[in-house]
Amino acid sequence: MAKVLVGMSGGVDSSVSVYLLQQQGYEVSGVTLKLFDNEDIGIEDREKTCCSLSDVQDARNVASKLGCRHYVFNYGEWFLKDVVGKFAESYKEGKTPNPCIDCNRYIKFSRMLERAMFLEFDYIATGHYARIEKDEASGRYLLKKGADLTKDQSYVLYTLTQEELSKTLFPLGSMTKTEIREIAEREGFVNARKKDSQDICFVKDGDYAGFLQNVMGVTAEPGDFVDSSGEKIGVHQGIIHYTVGQRKGLGQTFGKPVYVLSKDKESNRVMLGSNEELFAAGMLVEDINLISIAELKEPLRVTVKARYSMKEVGAMIYPAEEEKIKVEFDEKQRAITPGQAAVFYKGDVVVGGGTIVKALFD
């Protein structure tokens, strides 16, 4: 009987994952990842995130009900370095990162898998809404969208390697959220009606700038607001307070609607302009991970998402210098943001993805 270690966040999705894998005949154990102590990041109430004490208790309760062993792995040291630290450094560089992707990349599907293999499990599993299939023709493992497109999480999983995909199970991939809750209700799980996690788990109330300053000790130096010609038009409170496309919260008025076009760390300037100036013809992407293909040797037609909430748009991707990929959109796209992830698709298959370096306007 194959052994599976399931990541249990305390939510309904991971709990039902344990149940489904048991029904499929696997020997299942659960694990909750301890990523940080609340007091270390200035948070008292954690009910809207994925790492509270009640989450651990809920996971343990479900594991006990289903008769499976439950572990707690302490990954606080690595989470602080590889996720929180990287998040802070990225903001200092004038970028807007997605730490959930880094958490998947450096913690959930690397260190957790490594520990699982050490403990002689055959697979790890999570409650993500995505699917994994092996393409017999190419021999490659494919990452595919979840059947419930309203819950699809393939975007935040694009960093998975072939080794990780071969050792990972997504039991919810072909199901809807409604079906998941129905199972949890029927089986009497304590978290059957528990709300989904919201926002970034280590940032209180979505106040990124406050977290960076008060917890990570990042200094926000005032600098110049400039227009697209480079002329000074105001003073900003530090580049960590702004992101590309932002209109509200600029701290002053300019007589007309203006938006953040870009941020420059070296000059400590924030460029403002019209909404029309936010639309880019393409983007340059680095730190590439390809899944359905081994490498990009020639232009390829795909659809692409340049942030989690964005609808896919048609594009051509091209191999570029220094192992980057150049993206040309079929139609110009708004607020392409350095630091965010760009993920490429062929239908419901993830081709791969990377981190946006800059928007291209030519």
mmCIF file of C-alpha atoms in Angstrom:
data_model
loop_
_atom_site.group_PDB
_atom_site.id
_atom_site.type_symbol
_atom_site.label_atom_id
_atom_site.label_comp_id
_atom_site.label_asym_id
_atom_site.label_seq_id
_atom_site.Cartn_x
_atom_site.Cartn_y
_atom_site.Cartn_z
ATOM 1 C CA MET A 1 0.000 0.000 0.000
ATOM 2 C CA ALA A 2 1.452 3.363 -1.054
ATOM 3 C CA LYS A 3 2.001 5.875 1.750
ATOM 4 C CA VAL A 4 0.967 9.531 1.336
ATOM 5 C CA LEU A 5 1.793 12.525 3.546
ATOM 6 C CA VAL A 6 -0.930 15.163 3.181
ATOM 7 C CA GLY A 7 -0.303 18.817 4.002
ATOM 8 C CA MET A 8 -3.140 19.793 6.376
ATOM 9 C CA SER A 9 -3.568 23.543 6.807
ATOM 10 C CA GLY A 10 -6.637 23.105 8.991
ATOM 11 C CA GLY A 11 -8.979 24.000 6.144
ATOM 12 C CA VAL A 12 -11.701 21.898 4.590
ATOM 13 C CA ASP A 13 -9.812 21.244 1.331
ATOM 14 C CA SER A 14 -6.840 19.445 2.866
ATOM 15 C CA SER A 15 -9.110 17.547 5.257
ATOM 16 C CA VAL A 16 -11.226 16.176 2.423
ATOM 17 C CA SER A 17 -8.001 15.329 0.576
ATOM 18 C CA VAL A 18 -7.079 12.963 3.420
ATOM 19 C CA TYR A 19 -10.514 11.354 3.280
ATOM 20 C CA LEU A 20 -10.454 10.883 -0.500
ATOM 21 C CA LEU A 21 -6.975 9.353 -0.508
ATOM 22 C CA GLN A 22 -8.033 6.903 2.195
ATOM 23 C CA GLN A 23 -11.031 5.949 0.069
ATOM 24 C CA GLN A 24 -8.630 5.313 -2.829
ATOM 25 C CA GLY A 25 -6.660 2.836 -0.740
ATOM 26 C CA TYR A 26 -3.632 4.863 0.300
ATOM 27 C CA GLU A 27 -2.069 4.740 3.759
ATOM 28 C CA VAL A 28 -2.425 8.400 4.752
ATOM 29 C CA SER A 29 -0.802 10.615 7.365
ATOM 30 C CA GLY A 30 -1.280 14.350 7.808
ATOM 31 C CA VAL A 31 1.187 17.135 8.494
ATOM 32 C CA THR A 32 0.716 20.772 9.458
ATOM 33 C CA LEU A 33 3.592 23.131 8.700
ATOM 34 C CA LYS A 34 4.539 25.562 11.452
ATOM 35 C CA LEU A 35 5.901 28.550 9.569
ATOM 36 C CA PHE A 36 6.147 31.311 12.171
ATOM 37 C CA ASP A 37 5.196 32.423 15.663
ATOM 38 C CA ASN A 38 2.447 35.054 15.762
ATOM 39 C CA GLU A 39 4.345 37.383 18.075
ATOM 40 C CA ASP A 40 7.355 37.374 15.743
ATOM 41 C CA ILE A 41 5.358 39.100 13.033
ATOM 42 C CA GLY A 42 3.112 41.302 15.153
ATOM 43 C CA ILE A 43 -0.151 39.417 14.700
ATOM 44 C CA GLU A 44 -2.584 38.424 17.437
ATOM 45 C CA ASP A 45 -5.767 37.357 15.613
ATOM 46 C CA ARG A 46 -5.028 34.810 12.879
ATOM 47 C CA GLU A 47 -8.507 33.594 12.008
ATOM 48 C CA LYS A 48 -8.280 34.776 8.409
ATOM 49 C CA THR A 49 -4.986 33.086 7.636
ATOM 50 C CA CYS A 50 -3.613 29.564 7.319
ATOM 51 C CA CYS A 51 -1.265 29.237 10.264
ATOM 52 C CA SER A 52 -3.225 29.838 13.467
ATOM 53 C CA LEU A 53 -3.213 27.576 16.517
ATOM 54 C CA SER A 54 -6.864 26.749 15.796
ATOM 55 C CA ASP A 55 -5.812 25.554 12.324
ATOM 56 C CA VAL A 56 -3.416 23.034 13.863
ATOM 57 C CA GLN A 57 -6.161 21.888 16.235
ATOM 58 C CA ASP A 58 -8.671 21.533 13.388
ATOM 59 C CA ALA A 59 -6.192 19.500 11.336
ATOM 60 C CA ARG A 60 -5.418 17.263 14.299
ATOM 61 C CA ASN A 61 -9.141 16.813 15.004
ATOM 62 C CA VAL A 62 -9.858 15.656 11.444
ATOM 63 C CA ALA A 63 -6.789 13.396 11.390
ATOM 64 C CA SER A 64 -7.949 11.774 14.620
ATOM 65 C CA LYS A 65 -11.484 11.330 13.292
ATOM 66 C CA LEU A 66 -10.114 9.610 10.185
ATOM 67 C CA GLY A 67 -7.700 7.480 12.195
ATOM 68 C CA CYS A 68 -4.493 8.759 10.661
ATOM 69 C CA ARG A 69 -1.245 9.970 12.188
ATOM 70 C CA HIS A 70 -0.687 13.736 12.347
ATOM 71 C CA TYR A 71 2.712 15.473 12.345
ATOM 72 C CA VAL A 72 3.792 19.083 12.810
ATOM 73 C CA PHE A 73 6.932 20.169 10.928
ATOM 74 C CA ASN A 74 8.668 23.355 12.058
ATOM 75 C CA TYR A 75 9.896 25.251 9.003
ATOM 76 C CA GLY A 76 10.050 28.701 10.607
ATOM 77 C CA GLU A 77 13.755 29.257 9.899
ATOM 78 C CA TRP A 78 13.420 28.517 6.197
ATOM 79 C CA PHE A 79 10.095 30.313 5.836
ATOM 80 C CA LEU A 80 11.613 33.483 7.286
ATOM 81 C CA LYS A 81 14.583 33.275 4.930
ATOM 82 C CA ASP A 82 13.096 31.953 1.692
ATOM 83 C CA VAL A 83 9.630 33.507 1.789
ATOM 84 C CA VAL A 84 9.357 36.461 4.187
ATOM 85 C CA GLY A 85 12.923 37.652 3.626
ATOM 86 C CA LYS A 86 12.585 37.367 -0.148
ATOM 87 C CA PHE A 87 9.286 39.250 0.050
ATOM 88 C CA ALA A 88 10.965 42.140 1.883
ATOM 89 C CA GLU A 89 13.964 42.256 -0.437
ATOM 90 C CA SER A 90 11.729 42.268 -3.498
ATOM 91 C CA TYR A 91 9.741 45.251 -2.202
ATOM 92 C CA LYS A 92 12.991 47.083 -1.422
ATOM 93 C CA GLU A 93 13.997 46.526 -5.053
ATOM 94 C CA GLY A 94 10.805 48.235 -6.232
ATOM 95 C CA LYS A 95 9.006 45.018 -7.191
ATOM 96 C CA THR A 96 5.667 43.531 -6.115
ATOM 97 C CA PRO A 97 6.202 39.851 -5.200
ATOM 98 C CA ASN A 98 3.843 36.924 -4.690
ATOM 99 C CA PRO A 99 5.031 35.117 -1.526
ATOM 100 C CA CYS A 100 2.458 32.323 -1.881
ATOM 101 C CA ILE A 101 4.346 31.113 -4.948
ATOM 102 C CA ASP A 102 7.639 31.195 -3.043
ATOM 103 C CA CYS A 103 6.050 29.269 -0.163
ATOM 104 C CA ASN A 104 4.996 26.546 -2.581
ATOM 105 C CA ARG A 105 8.394 26.581 -4.249
ATOM 106 C CA TYR A 106 10.705 26.606 -1.245
ATOM 107 C CA ILE A 107 8.623 25.034 1.522
ATOM 108 C CA LYS A 108 5.573 22.967 0.559
ATOM 109 C CA PHE A 109 6.958 21.188 -2.500
ATOM 110 C CA SER A 110 10.646 21.037 -1.639
ATOM 111 C CA ARG A 111 11.323 20.770 2.089
ATOM 112 C CA MET A 112 8.065 18.982 2.818
ATOM 113 C CA LEU A 113 8.734 16.493 0.006
ATOM 114 C CA GLU A 114 12.311 16.000 1.190
ATOM 115 C CA ARG A 115 11.110 15.197 4.716
ATOM 116 C CA ALA A 116 8.379 12.908 3.387
ATOM 117 C CA MET A 117 10.882 10.894 1.376
ATOM 118 C CA PHE A 118 13.159 10.660 4.445
ATOM 119 C CA LEU A 119 10.207 9.242 6.400
ATOM 120 C CA GLU A 120 9.671 6.721 3.566
ATOM 121 C CA PHE A 121 6.417 8.091 2.182
ATOM 122 C CA ASP A 122 5.756 7.452 -1.497
ATOM 123 C CA TYR A 123 3.936 10.731 -2.204
ATOM 124 C CA ILE A 124 2.934 14.049 -0.737
ATOM 125 C CA ALA A 125 -0.495 15.583 -1.353
ATOM 126 C CA THR A 126 -2.175 18.944 -0.837
ATOM 127 C CA GLY A 127 -5.655 20.398 -1.204
ATOM 128 C CA HIS A 128 -4.786 22.503 -4.255
ATOM 129 C CA TYR A 129 -7.261 22.693 -7.125
ATOM 130 C CA ALA A 130 -5.056 21.430 -9.950
ATOM 131 C CA ARG A 131 -4.344 18.155 -11.734
ATOM 132 C CA ILE A 132 -1.224 16.158 -12.557
ATOM 133 C CA GLU A 133 -1.015 13.782 -15.501
ATOM 134 C CA LYS A 134 1.874 12.001 -17.195
ATOM 135 C CA ASP A 135 2.220 12.514 -20.928
ATOM 136 C CA GLU A 136 3.253 9.090 -22.190
ATOM 137 C CA ALA A 137 4.450 10.505 -25.518
ATOM 138 C CA SER A 138 7.011 12.877 -24.002
ATOM 139 C CA GLY A 139 7.477 11.124 -20.679
ATOM 140 C CA ARG A 140 6.912 14.433 -18.895
ATOM 141 C CA TYR A 141 4.563 15.086 -16.012
ATOM 142 C CA LEU A 142 1.986 17.777 -16.822
ATOM 143 C CA LEU A 143 0.402 20.311 -14.507
ATOM 144 C CA LYS A 144 -3.178 21.055 -15.550
ATOM 145 C CA LYS A 145 -5.864 23.432 -14.370
ATOM 146 C CA GLY A 146 -8.357 22.268 -11.781
ATOM 147 C CA ALA A 147 -11.726 21.205 -13.169
ATOM 148 C CA ASP A 148 -13.392 23.940 -11.085
ATOM 149 C CA LEU A 149 -11.991 26.950 -12.926
ATOM 150 C CA THR A 150 -13.334 29.323 -10.272
ATOM 151 C CA LYS A 151 -10.920 27.661 -7.814
ATOM 152 C CA ASP A 152 -8.077 26.718 -10.174
ATOM 153 C CA GLN A 153 -4.676 27.184 -8.484
ATOM 154 C CA SER A 154 -2.335 26.096 -11.264
ATOM 155 C CA TYR A 155 -0.973 29.681 -11.447
ATOM 156 C CA VAL A 156 0.661 29.455 -8.004
ATOM 157 C CA LEU A 157 2.068 25.983 -8.765
ATOM 158 C CA TYR A 158 4.034 26.746 -11.934
ATOM 159 C CA THR A 159 7.392 26.320 -10.135
ATOM 160 C CA LEU A 160 6.862 22.573 -9.612
ATOM 161 C CA THR A 161 9.656 20.456 -11.067
ATOM 162 C CA GLN A 162 9.316 17.120 -12.835
ATOM 163 C CA GLU A 163 10.588 15.351 -9.707
ATOM 164 C CA GLU A 164 8.073 17.152 -7.495
ATOM 165 C CA LEU A 165 5.196 16.480 -9.891
ATOM 166 C CA SER A 166 6.070 12.784 -9.999
ATOM 167 C CA LYS A 167 5.769 12.565 -6.193
ATOM 168 C CA THR A 168 2.687 14.787 -5.683
ATOM 169 C CA LEU A 169 -1.035 14.053 -5.645
ATOM 170 C CA PHE A 170 -3.866 16.606 -5.975
ATOM 171 C CA PRO A 171 -6.998 14.637 -5.002
ATOM 172 C CA LEU A 172 -9.310 17.663 -5.410
ATOM 173 C CA GLY A 173 -8.278 18.438 -8.989
ATOM 174 C CA SER A 174 -11.411 17.085 -10.631
ATOM 175 C CA MET A 175 -13.872 18.348 -8.006
ATOM 176 C CA THR A 176 -15.758 21.532 -7.177
ATOM 177 C CA LYS A 177 -15.719 23.432 -3.918
ATOM 178 C CA THR A 178 -19.399 22.610 -3.409
ATOM 179 C CA GLU A 179 -18.650 18.888 -3.644
ATOM 180 C CA ILE A 180 -15.794 19.265 -1.150
ATOM 181 C CA ARG A 181 -17.992 20.957 1.451
ATOM 182 C CA GLU A 182 -20.726 18.373 0.960
ATOM 183 C CA ILE A 183 -18.265 15.580 1.767
ATOM 184 C CA ALA A 184 -16.989 17.453 4.835
ATOM 185 C CA GLU A 185 -20.550 18.009 6.081
ATOM 186 C CA ARG A 186 -21.508 14.388 5.498
ATOM 187 C CA GLU A 187 -18.421 13.103 7.330
ATOM 188 C CA GLY A 188 -18.889 15.519 10.221
ATOM 189 C CA PHE A 189 -15.578 17.375 9.890
ATOM 190 C CA VAL A 190 -15.162 20.171 12.416
ATOM 191 C CA ASN A 191 -14.023 22.553 9.642
ATOM 192 C CA ALA A 192 -16.777 21.741 7.136
ATOM 193 C CA ARG A 193 -18.015 25.351 7.055
ATOM 194 C CA LYS A 194 -14.708 27.043 7.807
ATOM 195 C CA LYS A 195 -13.968 30.039 5.594
ATOM 196 C CA ASP A 196 -11.055 29.908 3.175
ATOM 197 C CA SER A 197 -7.813 31.666 4.046
ATOM 198 C CA GLN A 198 -7.512 35.258 2.868
ATOM 199 C CA ASP A 199 -4.612 37.565 2.042
ATOM 200 C CA ILE A 200 -0.957 36.817 2.702
ATOM 201 C CA CYS A 201 -0.666 34.703 5.853
ATOM 202 C CA PHE A 202 2.084 36.722 7.536
ATOM 203 C CA VAL A 203 0.776 40.230 6.760
ATOM 204 C CA LYS A 204 -1.904 41.656 9.034
ATOM 205 C CA ASP A 205 -4.926 43.200 7.255
ATOM 206 C CA GLY A 206 -3.028 43.417 3.959
ATOM 207 C CA ASP A 207 -0.822 46.257 5.258
ATOM 208 C CA TYR A 208 2.342 45.346 3.346
ATOM 209 C CA ALA A 209 4.134 48.617 3.977
ATOM 210 C CA GLY A 210 3.381 48.491 7.702
ATOM 211 C CA PHE A 211 4.706 44.940 7.911
ATOM 212 C CA LEU A 212 7.874 45.836 6.025
ATOM 213 C CA GLN A 213 8.579 48.827 8.241
ATOM 214 C CA ASN A 214 7.445 47.589 11.655
ATOM 215 C CA VAL A 215 8.421 43.933 11.460
ATOM 216 C CA MET A 216 11.168 43.656 8.855
ATOM 217 C CA GLY A 217 12.809 47.000 9.617
ATOM 218 C CA VAL A 218 12.648 48.245 6.027
ATOM 219 C CA THR A 219 13.218 51.995 5.767
ATOM 220 C CA ALA A 220 10.832 53.928 3.525
ATOM 221 C CA GLU A 221 12.752 56.951 2.239
ATOM 222 C CA PRO A 222 10.665 59.780 0.719
ATOM 223 C CA GLY A 223 11.451 60.617 -2.886
ATOM 224 C CA ASP A 224 10.083 62.288 -5.987
ATOM 225 C CA PHE A 225 6.888 61.644 -7.866
ATOM 226 C CA VAL A 226 7.680 62.338 -11.520
ATOM 227 C CA ASP A 227 5.607 62.374 -14.682
ATOM 228 C CA SER A 228 6.426 60.305 -17.752
ATOM 229 C CA SER A 229 8.771 63.040 -18.999
ATOM 230 C CA GLY A 230 10.771 62.879 -15.759
ATOM 231 C CA GLU A 231 9.564 66.202 -14.325
ATOM 232 C CA LYS A 232 9.015 66.297 -10.563
ATOM 233 C CA ILE A 233 5.340 66.691 -9.643
ATOM 234 C CA GLY A 234 5.300 65.767 -5.952
ATOM 235 C CA VAL A 235 6.881 63.838 -3.095
ATOM 236 C CA HIS A 236 6.183 60.211 -2.230
ATOM 237 C CA GLN A 237 6.564 58.458 1.139
ATOM 238 C CA GLY A 238 8.786 55.578 0.020
ATOM 239 C CA ILE A 239 8.552 53.147 -2.902
ATOM 240 C CA ILE A 240 7.326 50.277 -0.694
ATOM 241 C CA HIS A 241 3.987 52.108 -0.357
ATOM 242 C CA TYR A 242 3.136 51.841 -4.070
ATOM 243 C CA THR A 243 2.552 49.299 -6.806
ATOM 244 C CA VAL A 244 2.097 49.574 -10.559
ATOM 245 C CA GLY A 245 -1.461 50.544 -11.507
ATOM 246 C CA GLN A 246 -2.268 52.136 -8.145
ATOM 247 C CA ARG A 247 -4.437 55.289 -8.165
ATOM 248 C CA LYS A 248 -5.713 55.664 -4.604
ATOM 249 C CA GLY A 249 -3.536 56.251 -1.558
ATOM 250 C CA LEU A 250 -0.917 58.407 -3.275
ATOM 251 C CA GLY A 251 -1.072 60.901 -0.422
ATOM 252 C CA GLN A 252 -1.769 63.976 -2.542
ATOM 253 C CA THR A 253 -3.882 65.145 -5.466
ATOM 254 C CA PHE A 254 -2.704 66.127 -8.915
ATOM 255 C CA GLY A 255 -5.767 67.785 -10.436
ATOM 256 C CA LYS A 256 -6.564 64.727 -12.556
ATOM 257 C CA PRO A 257 -6.559 60.953 -12.165
ATOM 258 C CA VAL A 258 -3.010 59.594 -12.176
ATOM 259 C CA TYR A 259 -1.651 56.083 -11.717
ATOM 260 C CA VAL A 260 1.660 54.541 -10.716
ATOM 261 C CA LEU A 261 3.467 53.647 -13.930
ATOM 262 C CA SER A 262 6.758 52.410 -12.478
ATOM 263 C CA LYS A 263 9.135 52.549 -9.508
ATOM 264 C CA ASP A 264 12.885 53.045 -9.670
ATOM 265 C CA LYS A 265 14.955 51.939 -6.691
ATOM 266 C CA GLU A 266 18.182 53.628 -7.796
ATOM 267 C CA SER A 267 16.707 57.127 -8.127
ATOM 268 C CA ASN A 268 13.981 56.466 -5.530
ATOM 269 C CA ARG A 269 11.434 57.891 -7.958
ATOM 270 C CA VAL A 270 7.844 56.845 -8.590
ATOM 271 C CA MET A 271 6.561 57.651 -12.070
ATOM 272 C CA LEU A 272 2.913 58.673 -12.446
ATOM 273 C CA GLY A 273 0.825 58.989 -15.564
ATOM 274 C CA SER A 274 -2.473 58.328 -17.260
ATOM 275 C CA ASN A 275 -4.343 55.053 -17.348
ATOM 276 C CA GLU A 276 -3.545 54.771 -21.065
ATOM 277 C CA GLU A 277 0.179 54.771 -20.284
ATOM 278 C CA LEU A 278 -0.217 51.599 -18.203
ATOM 279 C CA PHE A 279 -0.916 49.391 -21.228
ATOM 280 C CA ALA A 280 2.101 47.346 -22.348
ATOM 281 C CA ALA A 281 2.676 45.441 -25.585
ATOM 282 C CA GLY A 282 4.625 42.715 -23.820
ATOM 283 C CA MET A 283 6.968 41.820 -20.993
ATOM 284 C CA LEU A 284 10.299 40.216 -20.205
ATOM 285 C CA VAL A 285 10.276 37.204 -17.850
ATOM 286 C CA GLU A 286 13.160 35.573 -15.934
ATOM 287 C CA ASP A 287 13.770 32.710 -13.480
ATOM 288 C CA ILE A 288 11.910 30.374 -15.819
ATOM 289 C CA ASN A 289 10.483 26.968 -14.943
ATOM 290 C CA LEU A 290 9.104 24.951 -17.852
ATOM 291 C CA ILE A 291 6.822 21.972 -17.279
ATOM 292 C CA SER A 292 5.202 20.661 -20.470
ATOM 293 C CA ILE A 293 8.373 21.251 -22.518
ATOM 294 C CA ALA A 294 12.030 20.830 -21.605
ATOM 295 C CA GLU A 295 13.089 24.128 -23.182
ATOM 296 C CA LEU A 296 11.766 26.913 -25.391
ATOM 297 C CA LYS A 297 13.734 26.697 -28.650
ATOM 298 C CA GLU A 298 11.396 28.649 -30.933
ATOM 299 C CA PRO A 299 8.397 30.982 -30.735
ATOM 300 C CA LEU A 300 5.317 29.409 -29.190
ATOM 301 C CA ARG A 301 1.689 30.545 -29.126
ATOM 302 C CA VAL A 302 0.194 30.432 -25.651
ATOM 303 C CA THR A 303 -2.227 32.130 -23.356
ATOM 304 C CA VAL A 304 -0.734 33.922 -20.378
ATOM 305 C CA LYS A 305 -1.697 35.250 -16.951
ATOM 306 C CA ALA A 306 0.458 38.068 -15.575
ATOM 307 C CA ARG A 307 -1.134 37.981 -12.102
ATOM 308 C CA TYR A 308 -3.397 35.586 -10.233
ATOM 309 C CA SER A 309 -6.642 37.509 -10.789
ATOM 310 C CA MET A 310 -5.981 38.218 -14.466
ATOM 311 C CA LYS A 311 -7.892 36.465 -17.235
ATOM 312 C CA GLU A 312 -5.718 34.590 -19.712
ATOM 313 C CA VAL A 313 -4.817 36.491 -22.869
ATOM 314 C CA GLY A 314 -3.311 35.357 -26.141
ATOM 315 C CA ALA A 315 0.400 35.870 -26.656
ATOM 316 C CA MET A 316 3.547 34.694 -28.393
ATOM 317 C CA ILE A 317 6.567 33.777 -26.300
ATOM 318 C CA TYR A 318 10.141 33.841 -27.546
ATOM 319 C CA PRO A 319 13.460 32.649 -26.111
ATOM 320 C CA ALA A 320 15.521 35.685 -25.071
ATOM 321 C CA GLU A 321 19.062 36.326 -23.873
ATOM 322 C CA GLU A 322 20.249 35.213 -20.426
ATOM 323 C CA GLU A 323 17.652 32.403 -20.251
ATOM 324 C CA LYS A 324 14.747 34.852 -20.231
ATOM 325 C CA ILE A 325 11.496 34.723 -22.194
ATOM 326 C CA LYS A 326 10.020 37.625 -24.149
ATOM 327 C CA VAL A 327 6.236 37.845 -24.268
ATOM 328 C CA GLU A 328 4.265 39.703 -26.947
ATOM 329 C CA PHE A 329 0.564 40.104 -26.171
ATOM 330 C CA ASP A 330 -2.072 39.888 -28.898
ATOM 331 C CA GLU A 331 -3.598 42.997 -27.305
ATOM 332 C CA LYS A 332 -1.928 45.427 -24.915
ATOM 333 C CA GLN A 333 -2.347 44.610 -21.225
ATOM 334 C CA ARG A 334 -2.706 46.925 -18.236
ATOM 335 C CA ALA A 335 -0.384 47.288 -15.259
ATOM 336 C CA ILE A 336 2.246 44.642 -15.979
ATOM 337 C CA THR A 337 4.081 44.532 -12.648
ATOM 338 C CA PRO A 338 7.724 43.506 -12.064
ATOM 339 C CA GLY A 339 7.964 40.837 -9.363
ATOM 340 C CA GLN A 340 4.658 39.186 -10.218
ATOM 341 C CA ALA A 341 4.522 35.782 -11.919
ATOM 342 C CA ALA A 342 3.741 35.232 -15.588
ATOM 343 C CA VAL A 343 2.318 31.767 -16.288
ATOM 344 C CA PHE A 344 1.923 30.306 -19.783
ATOM 345 C CA TYR A 345 -0.812 27.871 -20.830
ATOM 346 C CA LYS A 346 -1.736 25.627 -23.750
ATOM 347 C CA GLY A 347 -5.406 24.993 -23.149
ATOM 348 C CA ASP A 348 -5.612 23.588 -19.623
ATOM 349 C CA VAL A 349 -1.930 22.591 -19.532
ATOM 350 C CA VAL A 350 0.692 24.766 -17.830
ATOM 351 C CA VAL A 351 3.600 25.274 -20.221
ATOM 352 C CA GLY A 352 5.620 26.995 -17.496
ATOM 353 C CA GLY A 353 6.220 30.431 -16.067
ATOM 354 C CA GLY A 354 8.614 32.889 -14.485
ATOM 355 C CA THR A 355 8.981 36.246 -12.767
ATOM 356 C CA ILE A 356 8.229 39.483 -14.622
ATOM 357 C CA VAL A 357 11.341 41.656 -15.032
ATOM 358 C CA LYS A 358 9.763 44.587 -16.828
ATOM 359 C CA ALA A 359 6.922 45.656 -19.076
ATOM 360 C CA LEU A 360 7.678 46.269 -22.750
ATOM 361 C CA PHE A 361 5.925 49.206 -24.387
ATOM 362 C CA ASP A 362 7.346 49.086 -27.924
#
